[in-house]
C-alpha cells in the first residue's frame, strides 16, 4: 500500500511538473516578440492551416517554438479555417497577438473607388491598376464580362454603382464589379418605387439613362432636379434633348476635347442633336442623387440651360432668353471658364 501511495504521489508530481512545463513553454513562445524588420505582410492563401504557417514562420526566423504554438492553438479549441488574406505584422507585436489576429480574422483591407461620371472603360482601368486584386478580366470582352455577372445582353455602361469598395488580397476584379452591379440594382429599385407621378419613363432602365445624362451635365447638387425638369419637359414637347455629353460619348475615341458643328450633325445612336428621345444606354456611372433627380424633376417652365463657366448653369424659358445667355457666357468666355465645378481642394 505504501509503495502504491508513493507511486501515485510520484505520478501526480510528474504530471504537475509536466503541466507546469507545458504552461511555461506556452507562455514563453506566446510572449516572444515577432522577429520582423518593419511592417511585414503575411499572406494567407485559401486552405492555409495554422500548422503550416507556424512552421513557415519558424523557418523564416520570425518566431520559434512552432510545436508548442500548434499545441496551444489546438488546446484553445480553434477549429475554424483561417481567413484568407493578408495579416499585417510589426516588431511591436508578439506571437499571442498574431494568433489573436488569426482568431478574429483581422485581415488587411484595401480600397478602390469608382467615381460618379466615369465610363466603363475608366472603371476597368481603375480595377486593372489595383495590384492586390486577382485580375481575371484582362482579355474578357465587355459582353462576356456581363454574362459572367448574369447580365447577358445588357450593356455595361452605367450598370455599376460609384462608391468605395473594400477588398482583401485574393479577391477578383469580378468580385468588385459584382458588388457594384448589385448595389446599382438595389439603389435603382429603391428609387424607382418612390418615383414621382407622370414621368415619361417606361421602365427603370430609361430613368437610369436620364440619370447618367444629369450626372454628366452638372456636379452642382442643387441643379440636378432642375436639369431633369428641362429634359423631361423637352421630351414631353417632342423636342430633341440636344445634350453634349451624349454626343461626346457617341464619338468615342474620336473625341479630342472639342465638339464641332460637324460632330453635332454626325448621326450616332447617342447624338441627341439628331435622335429623338433618350439614347439607348446610360453614358456613365451615376450616384443615388442623380437617379433621385431623374425620378423627381423640378417643376418649372425652363427648356434651355447654358454653362456659366464656373460649373453652374443659367436656365431659360424661351429660346430668346437662351440665346442671350449663350452670347454672355459662351461667346464671351471668361479666362477661367470651366463647364464643370472646380475640384475640391483637400484641407
GROMACS .gro file of C-alpha atoms in nm:
model
  347
    1UNK     CA    1   0.000   0.000   0.000
    2UNK     CA    2   0.282   0.237   0.091
    3UNK     CA    3   0.453   0.166  -0.243
    4UNK     CA    4   0.129   0.239  -0.430
    5UNK     CA    5   0.089   0.563  -0.241
    6UNK     CA    6   0.443   0.670  -0.325
    7UNK     CA    7   0.391   0.576  -0.690
    8UNK     CA    8   0.065   0.771  -0.702
    9UNK     CA    9   0.226   1.076  -0.545
   10UNK     CA   10   0.520   1.048  -0.782
   11UNK     CA   11   0.282   1.028  -1.074
   12UNK     CA   12   0.090   1.333  -0.958
   13UNK     CA   13   0.416   1.521  -0.908
   14UNK     CA   14   0.535   1.425  -1.254
   15UNK     CA   15   0.203   1.534  -1.403
   16UNK     CA   16   0.215   1.863  -1.215
   17UNK     CA   17   0.569   1.926  -1.339
   18UNK     CA   18   0.467   1.837  -1.695
   19UNK     CA   19   0.168   2.072  -1.684
   20UNK     CA   20   0.386   2.347  -1.535
   21UNK     CA   21   0.645   2.297  -1.808
   22UNK     CA   22   0.373   2.299  -2.072
   23UNK     CA   23   0.225   2.625  -1.947
   24UNK     CA   24   0.571   2.777  -1.906
   25UNK     CA   25   0.666   2.684  -2.262
   26UNK     CA   26   0.337   2.815  -2.396
   27UNK     CA   27   0.382   3.140  -2.211
   28UNK     CA   28   0.736   3.178  -2.337
   29UNK     CA   29   0.652   3.115  -2.701
   30UNK     CA   30   0.333   3.322  -2.688
   31UNK     CA   31   0.503   3.626  -2.539
   32UNK     CA   32   0.803   3.621  -2.773
   33UNK     CA   33   0.823   3.928  -2.998
   34UNK     CA   34   0.800   3.870  -3.370
   35UNK     CA   35   1.139   3.892  -3.541
   36UNK     CA   36   1.045   4.117  -3.830
   37UNK     CA   37   1.208   4.431  -3.966
   38UNK     CA   38   0.944   4.699  -4.002
   39UNK     CA   39   0.598   4.619  -4.137
   40UNK     CA   40   0.559   4.261  -4.258
   41UNK     CA   41   0.271   4.129  -4.465
   42UNK     CA   42   0.183   3.766  -4.408
   43UNK     CA   43  -0.019   3.630  -4.698
   44UNK     CA   44  -0.259   3.351  -4.604
   45UNK     CA   45  -0.388   3.176  -4.917
   46UNK     CA   46  -0.714   2.984  -4.915
   47UNK     CA   47  -0.682   2.649  -4.738
   48UNK     CA   48  -0.388   2.754  -4.520
   49UNK     CA   49  -0.360   2.592  -4.177
   50UNK     CA   50  -0.201   2.727  -3.858
   51UNK     CA   51   0.037   2.428  -3.856
   52UNK     CA   52   0.178   2.509  -4.197
   53UNK     CA   53   0.201   2.882  -4.133
   54UNK     CA   54   0.373   2.842  -3.797
   55UNK     CA   55   0.633   2.611  -3.950
   56UNK     CA   56   0.680   2.858  -4.236
   57UNK     CA   57   0.732   3.147  -3.994
   58UNK     CA   58   0.974   2.942  -3.784
   59UNK     CA   59   1.178   2.857  -4.095
   60UNK     CA   60   1.188   3.226  -4.184
   61UNK     CA   61   1.312   3.313  -3.836
   62UNK     CA   62   1.004   3.518  -3.746
   63UNK     CA   63   0.932   3.305  -3.437
   64UNK     CA   64   1.038   2.988  -3.258
   65UNK     CA   65   0.856   2.708  -3.080
   66UNK     CA   66   0.617   2.619  -3.363
   67UNK     CA   67   0.539   2.283  -3.198
   68UNK     CA   68   0.425   2.447  -2.872
   69UNK     CA   69   0.229   2.711  -3.061
   70UNK     CA   70   0.043   2.447  -3.262
   71UNK     CA   71  -0.035   2.269  -2.937
   72UNK     CA   72  -0.156   2.594  -2.779
   73UNK     CA   73  -0.380   2.664  -3.079
   74UNK     CA   74  -0.539   2.319  -3.051
   75UNK     CA   75  -0.585   2.342  -2.676
   76UNK     CA   76  -0.775   2.667  -2.723
   77UNK     CA   77  -1.027   2.476  -2.936
   78UNK     CA   78  -0.986   2.671  -3.261
   79UNK     CA   79  -1.131   2.458  -3.539
   80UNK     CA   80  -1.243   2.714  -3.799
   81UNK     CA   81  -1.018   2.756  -4.106
   82UNK     CA   82  -0.811   3.071  -4.118
   83UNK     CA   83  -0.949   3.372  -4.300
   84UNK     CA   84  -0.785   3.418  -4.639
   85UNK     CA   85  -0.597   3.743  -4.695
   86UNK     CA   86  -0.303   3.943  -4.564
   87UNK     CA   87  -0.217   4.000  -4.199
   88UNK     CA   88  -0.002   4.300  -4.111
   89UNK     CA   89   0.273   4.221  -3.860
   90UNK     CA   90   0.514   4.458  -3.688
   91UNK     CA   91   0.815   4.437  -3.449
   92UNK     CA   92   0.591   4.564  -3.167
   93UNK     CA   93   0.374   4.252  -3.184
   94UNK     CA   94   0.423   3.924  -3.002
   95UNK     CA   95   0.308   3.579  -3.109
   96UNK     CA   96  -0.002   3.589  -2.890
   97UNK     CA   97  -0.119   3.899  -3.078
   98UNK     CA   98  -0.052   3.723  -3.409
   99UNK     CA   99  -0.268   3.427  -3.303
  100UNK     CA  100  -0.542   3.667  -3.193
  101UNK     CA  101  -0.535   3.826  -3.540
  102UNK     CA  102  -0.582   3.482  -3.688
  103UNK     CA  103  -0.865   3.404  -3.446
  104UNK     CA  104  -1.070   3.716  -3.525
  105UNK     CA  105  -0.973   3.735  -3.893
  106UNK     CA  106  -0.808   4.077  -3.866
  107UNK     CA  107  -0.723   4.091  -4.236
  108UNK     CA  108  -0.563   4.387  -4.409
  109UNK     CA  109  -0.818   4.552  -4.637
  110UNK     CA  110  -0.763   4.764  -4.947
  111UNK     CA  111  -0.991   5.012  -5.119
  112UNK     CA  112  -1.084   5.102  -5.473
  113UNK     CA  113  -1.306   5.399  -5.554
  114UNK     CA  114  -1.536   5.409  -5.856
  115UNK     CA  115  -1.627   5.769  -5.933
  116UNK     CA  116  -1.958   5.923  -6.044
  117UNK     CA  117  -1.942   6.015  -6.410
  118UNK     CA  118  -1.683   5.755  -6.507
  119UNK     CA  119  -1.748   5.543  -6.812
  120UNK     CA  120  -1.696   5.168  -6.809
  121UNK     CA  121  -1.356   5.188  -6.973
  122UNK     CA  122  -1.236   5.402  -6.682
  123UNK     CA  123  -1.382   5.151  -6.437
  124UNK     CA  124  -1.191   4.863  -6.595
  125UNK     CA  125  -0.871   5.069  -6.597
  126UNK     CA  126  -0.907   5.154  -6.227
  127UNK     CA  127  -0.953   4.787  -6.135
  128UNK     CA  128  -0.660   4.680  -6.353
  129UNK     CA  129  -0.436   4.918  -6.155
  130UNK     CA  130  -0.515   4.750  -5.822
  131UNK     CA  131  -0.214   4.527  -5.759
  132UNK     CA  132  -0.377   4.337  -5.472
  133UNK     CA  133  -0.675   4.226  -5.678
  134UNK     CA  134  -0.664   3.899  -5.866
  135UNK     CA  135  -0.710   4.001  -6.229
  136UNK     CA  136  -0.938   3.771  -6.426
  137UNK     CA  137  -1.082   4.010  -6.685
  138UNK     CA  138  -0.777   4.123  -6.882
  139UNK     CA  139  -0.879   3.962  -7.211
  140UNK     CA  140  -1.251   3.929  -7.135
  141UNK     CA  141  -1.486   4.132  -7.355
  142UNK     CA  142  -1.747   4.360  -7.205
  143UNK     CA  143  -2.026   4.133  -7.324
  144UNK     CA  144  -1.863   3.821  -7.174
  145UNK     CA  145  -1.800   4.012  -6.851
  146UNK     CA  146  -2.168   4.098  -6.823
  147UNK     CA  147  -2.259   3.736  -6.896
  148UNK     CA  148  -2.041   3.630  -6.602
  149UNK     CA  149  -2.242   3.872  -6.388
  150UNK     CA  150  -2.567   3.707  -6.505
  151UNK     CA  151  -2.643   4.018  -6.708
  152UNK     CA  152  -2.623   3.869  -7.057
  153UNK     CA  153  -2.719   4.108  -7.339
  154UNK     CA  154  -2.701   4.407  -7.101
  155UNK     CA  155  -2.471   4.693  -7.199
  156UNK     CA  156  -2.220   4.751  -6.917
  157UNK     CA  157  -2.227   5.130  -6.925
  158UNK     CA  158  -2.381   5.280  -6.613
  159UNK     CA  159  -2.454   4.939  -6.458
  160UNK     CA  160  -2.218   4.980  -6.163
  161UNK     CA  161  -2.266   5.197  -5.857
  162UNK     CA  162  -1.996   5.455  -5.784
  163UNK     CA  163  -1.861   5.408  -5.433
  164UNK     CA  164  -1.553   5.300  -5.237
  165UNK     CA  165  -1.528   4.922  -5.217
  166UNK     CA  166  -1.313   4.733  -4.967
  167UNK     CA  167  -1.138   4.414  -5.068
  168UNK     CA  168  -0.871   4.176  -4.946
  169UNK     CA  169  -0.583   4.022  -5.131
  170UNK     CA  170  -0.708   3.729  -5.334
  171UNK     CA  171  -1.043   3.878  -5.428
  172UNK     CA  172  -1.100   3.924  -5.800
  173UNK     CA  173  -1.184   4.222  -6.015
  174UNK     CA  174  -1.508   4.043  -6.098
  175UNK     CA  175  -1.594   4.033  -5.726
  176UNK     CA  176  -1.578   4.414  -5.711
  177UNK     CA  177  -1.788   4.453  -6.025
  178UNK     CA  178  -2.046   4.209  -5.890
  179UNK     CA  179  -2.077   4.415  -5.571
  180UNK     CA  180  -2.106   4.739  -5.767
  181UNK     CA  181  -2.362   4.593  -6.008
  182UNK     CA  182  -2.580   4.453  -5.728
  183UNK     CA  183  -2.557   4.784  -5.542
  184UNK     CA  184  -2.671   4.975  -5.853
  185UNK     CA  185  -2.967   4.743  -5.899
  186UNK     CA  186  -3.065   4.785  -5.534
  187UNK     CA  187  -3.041   5.167  -5.537
  188UNK     CA  188  -3.227   5.195  -5.868
  189UNK     CA  189  -3.507   4.969  -5.744
  190UNK     CA  190  -3.539   5.167  -5.419
  191UNK     CA  191  -3.558   5.499  -5.600
  192UNK     CA  192  -3.797   5.368  -5.868
  193UNK     CA  193  -4.054   5.263  -5.608
  194UNK     CA  194  -4.057   5.621  -5.472
  195UNK     CA  195  -4.067   5.800  -5.810
  196UNK     CA  196  -4.287   6.100  -5.881
  197UNK     CA  197  -4.602   6.069  -6.089
  198UNK     CA  198  -4.638   6.134  -6.462
  199UNK     CA  199  -4.281   6.059  -6.566
  200UNK     CA  200  -4.204   5.967  -6.928
  201UNK     CA  201  -4.004   5.654  -6.848
  202UNK     CA  202  -4.134   5.314  -6.943
  203UNK     CA  203  -3.903   5.132  -6.702
  204UNK     CA  204  -3.620   5.191  -6.452
  205UNK     CA  205  -3.358   5.150  -6.726
  206UNK     CA  206  -3.480   5.463  -6.902
  207UNK     CA  207  -3.461   5.653  -6.575
  208UNK     CA  208  -3.103   5.531  -6.539
  209UNK     CA  209  -3.019   5.665  -6.885
  210UNK     CA  210  -3.160   6.005  -6.789
  211UNK     CA  211  -2.971   5.998  -6.459
  212UNK     CA  212  -2.644   5.940  -6.645
  213UNK     CA  213  -2.706   6.247  -6.861
  214UNK     CA  214  -2.780   6.452  -6.549
  215UNK     CA  215  -2.464   6.318  -6.387
  216UNK     CA  216  -2.253   6.433  -6.681
  217UNK     CA  217  -2.427   6.768  -6.723
  218UNK     CA  218  -2.364   6.900  -6.373
  219UNK     CA  219  -2.184   6.828  -6.050
  220UNK     CA  220  -2.374   7.106  -5.872
  221UNK     CA  221  -2.610   6.923  -5.639
  222UNK     CA  222  -2.895   7.176  -5.636
  223UNK     CA  223  -2.912   7.181  -6.017
  224UNK     CA  224  -2.972   6.813  -6.075
  225UNK     CA  225  -3.351   6.817  -6.037
  226UNK     CA  226  -3.375   7.138  -6.240
  227UNK     CA  227  -3.180   6.985  -6.528
  228UNK     CA  228  -3.403   6.678  -6.501
  229UNK     CA  229  -3.703   6.907  -6.533
  230UNK     CA  230  -3.564   7.068  -6.851
  231UNK     CA  231  -3.504   6.733  -7.019
  232UNK     CA  232  -3.839   6.586  -6.919
  233UNK     CA  233  -4.025   6.891  -7.047
  234UNK     CA  234  -3.834   6.868  -7.375
  235UNK     CA  235  -3.931   6.502  -7.408
  236UNK     CA  236  -4.294   6.589  -7.339
  237UNK     CA  237  -4.293   6.855  -7.612
  238UNK     CA  238  -4.122   6.628  -7.864
  239UNK     CA  239  -3.806   6.840  -7.862
  240UNK     CA  240  -3.460   6.692  -7.906
  241UNK     CA  241  -3.259   6.672  -7.586
  242UNK     CA  242  -2.953   6.826  -7.753
  243UNK     CA  243  -2.710   6.746  -7.473
  244UNK     CA  244  -2.337   6.750  -7.544
  245UNK     CA  245  -2.230   6.464  -7.311
  246UNK     CA  246  -2.428   6.215  -7.522
  247UNK     CA  247  -2.259   6.344  -7.837
  248UNK     CA  248  -1.918   6.304  -7.675
  249UNK     CA  249  -2.000   5.950  -7.563
  250UNK     CA  250  -2.114   5.857  -7.915
  251UNK     CA  251  -1.791   5.994  -8.063
  252UNK     CA  252  -1.585   5.751  -7.856
  253UNK     CA  253  -1.214   5.768  -7.939
  254UNK     CA  254  -1.281   6.041  -8.197
  255UNK     CA  255  -1.341   6.294  -7.920
  256UNK     CA  256  -1.034   6.512  -7.864
  257UNK     CA  257  -1.171   6.769  -7.620
  258UNK     CA  258  -1.384   6.973  -7.860
  259UNK     CA  259  -1.717   6.927  -8.039
  260UNK     CA  260  -1.755   7.076  -8.386
  261UNK     CA  261  -2.071   7.159  -8.581
  262UNK     CA  262  -1.995   6.857  -8.798
  263UNK     CA  263  -1.991   6.639  -8.485
  264UNK     CA  264  -2.336   6.768  -8.389
  265UNK     CA  265  -2.466   6.663  -8.732
  266UNK     CA  266  -2.293   6.324  -8.736
  267UNK     CA  267  -2.553   6.052  -8.668
  268UNK     CA  268  -2.473   5.810  -8.388
  269UNK     CA  269  -2.712   5.623  -8.157
  270UNK     CA  270  -2.612   5.870  -7.884
  271UNK     CA  271  -2.622   6.201  -8.072
  272UNK     CA  272  -2.926   6.369  -7.913
  273UNK     CA  273  -2.894   6.656  -8.161
  274UNK     CA  274  -3.005   6.401  -8.422
  275UNK     CA  275  -3.201   6.125  -8.246
  276UNK     CA  276  -3.534   6.176  -8.075
  277UNK     CA  277  -3.578   6.075  -7.713
  278UNK     CA  278  -3.320   5.909  -7.493
  279UNK     CA  279  -3.002   5.733  -7.613
  280UNK     CA  280  -3.005   5.352  -7.598
  281UNK     CA  281  -2.792   5.312  -7.282
  282UNK     CA  282  -2.653   5.518  -6.996
  283UNK     CA  283  -2.338   5.714  -7.078
  284UNK     CA  284  -2.170   5.700  -6.735
  285UNK     CA  285  -2.194   5.571  -6.380
  286UNK     CA  286  -2.444   5.757  -6.165
  287UNK     CA  287  -2.483   5.823  -5.795
  288UNK     CA  288  -2.806   5.799  -5.600
  289UNK     CA  289  -2.853   6.177  -5.618
  290UNK     CA  290  -2.867   6.177  -5.999
  291UNK     CA  291  -3.110   5.883  -6.000
  292UNK     CA  292  -3.328   6.063  -5.747
  293UNK     CA  293  -3.325   6.380  -5.959
  294UNK     CA  294  -3.426   6.187  -6.271
  295UNK     CA  295  -3.723   6.049  -6.080
  296UNK     CA  296  -3.812   6.377  -5.904
  297UNK     CA  297  -3.770   6.655  -6.163
  298UNK     CA  298  -3.817   7.014  -6.054
  299UNK     CA  299  -4.135   7.178  -6.177
  300UNK     CA  300  -4.098   7.486  -6.392
  301UNK     CA  301  -4.101   7.620  -6.748
  302UNK     CA  302  -3.732   7.626  -6.842
  303UNK     CA  303  -3.642   7.444  -7.162
  304UNK     CA  304  -3.280   7.551  -7.200
  305UNK     CA  305  -2.965   7.592  -6.996
  306UNK     CA  306  -2.612   7.708  -7.065
  307UNK     CA  307  -2.295   7.676  -6.859
  308UNK     CA  308  -2.181   7.991  -6.678
  309UNK     CA  309  -1.821   7.880  -6.675
  310UNK     CA  310  -1.793   7.804  -6.304
  311UNK     CA  311  -1.970   7.467  -6.320
  312UNK     CA  312  -2.321   7.606  -6.271
  313UNK     CA  313  -2.582   7.692  -6.536
  314UNK     CA  314  -2.823   7.965  -6.643
  315UNK     CA  315  -3.174   7.832  -6.711
  316UNK     CA  316  -3.406   7.993  -6.965
  317UNK     CA  317  -3.773   7.954  -7.051
  318UNK     CA  318  -3.751   8.076  -7.409
  319UNK     CA  319  -3.509   8.045  -7.697
  320UNK     CA  320  -3.458   8.423  -7.699
  321UNK     CA  321  -3.353   8.418  -7.333
  322UNK     CA  322  -3.128   8.122  -7.403
  323UNK     CA  323  -2.957   8.288  -7.697
  324UNK     CA  324  -2.888   8.593  -7.481
  325UNK     CA  325  -2.730   8.370  -7.214
  326UNK     CA  326  -2.522   8.195  -7.479
  327UNK     CA  327  -2.386   8.530  -7.601
  328UNK     CA  328  -2.300   8.631  -7.246
  329UNK     CA  329  -2.145   8.311  -7.117
  330UNK     CA  330  -2.033   8.115  -7.425
  331UNK     CA  331  -1.930   8.368  -7.687
  332UNK     CA  332  -1.750   8.583  -7.430
  333UNK     CA  333  -1.595   8.312  -7.220
  334UNK     CA  334  -1.407   8.411  -6.907
  335UNK     CA  335  -1.040   8.317  -6.886
  336UNK     CA  336  -1.104   8.054  -6.617
  337UNK     CA  337  -1.411   7.909  -6.792
  338UNK     CA  338  -1.499   7.555  -6.695
  339UNK     CA  339  -1.808   7.352  -6.776
  340UNK     CA  340  -1.786   7.153  -6.454
  341UNK     CA  341  -1.737   7.262  -6.093
  342UNK     CA  342  -1.386   7.332  -5.970
  343UNK     CA  343  -1.230   7.035  -5.788
  344UNK     CA  344  -1.247   7.043  -5.409
  345UNK     CA  345  -0.908   7.112  -5.251
  346UNK     CA  346  -0.819   6.890  -4.957
  347UNK     CA  347  -0.786   7.081  -4.632
   0.00000   0.00000   0.00000
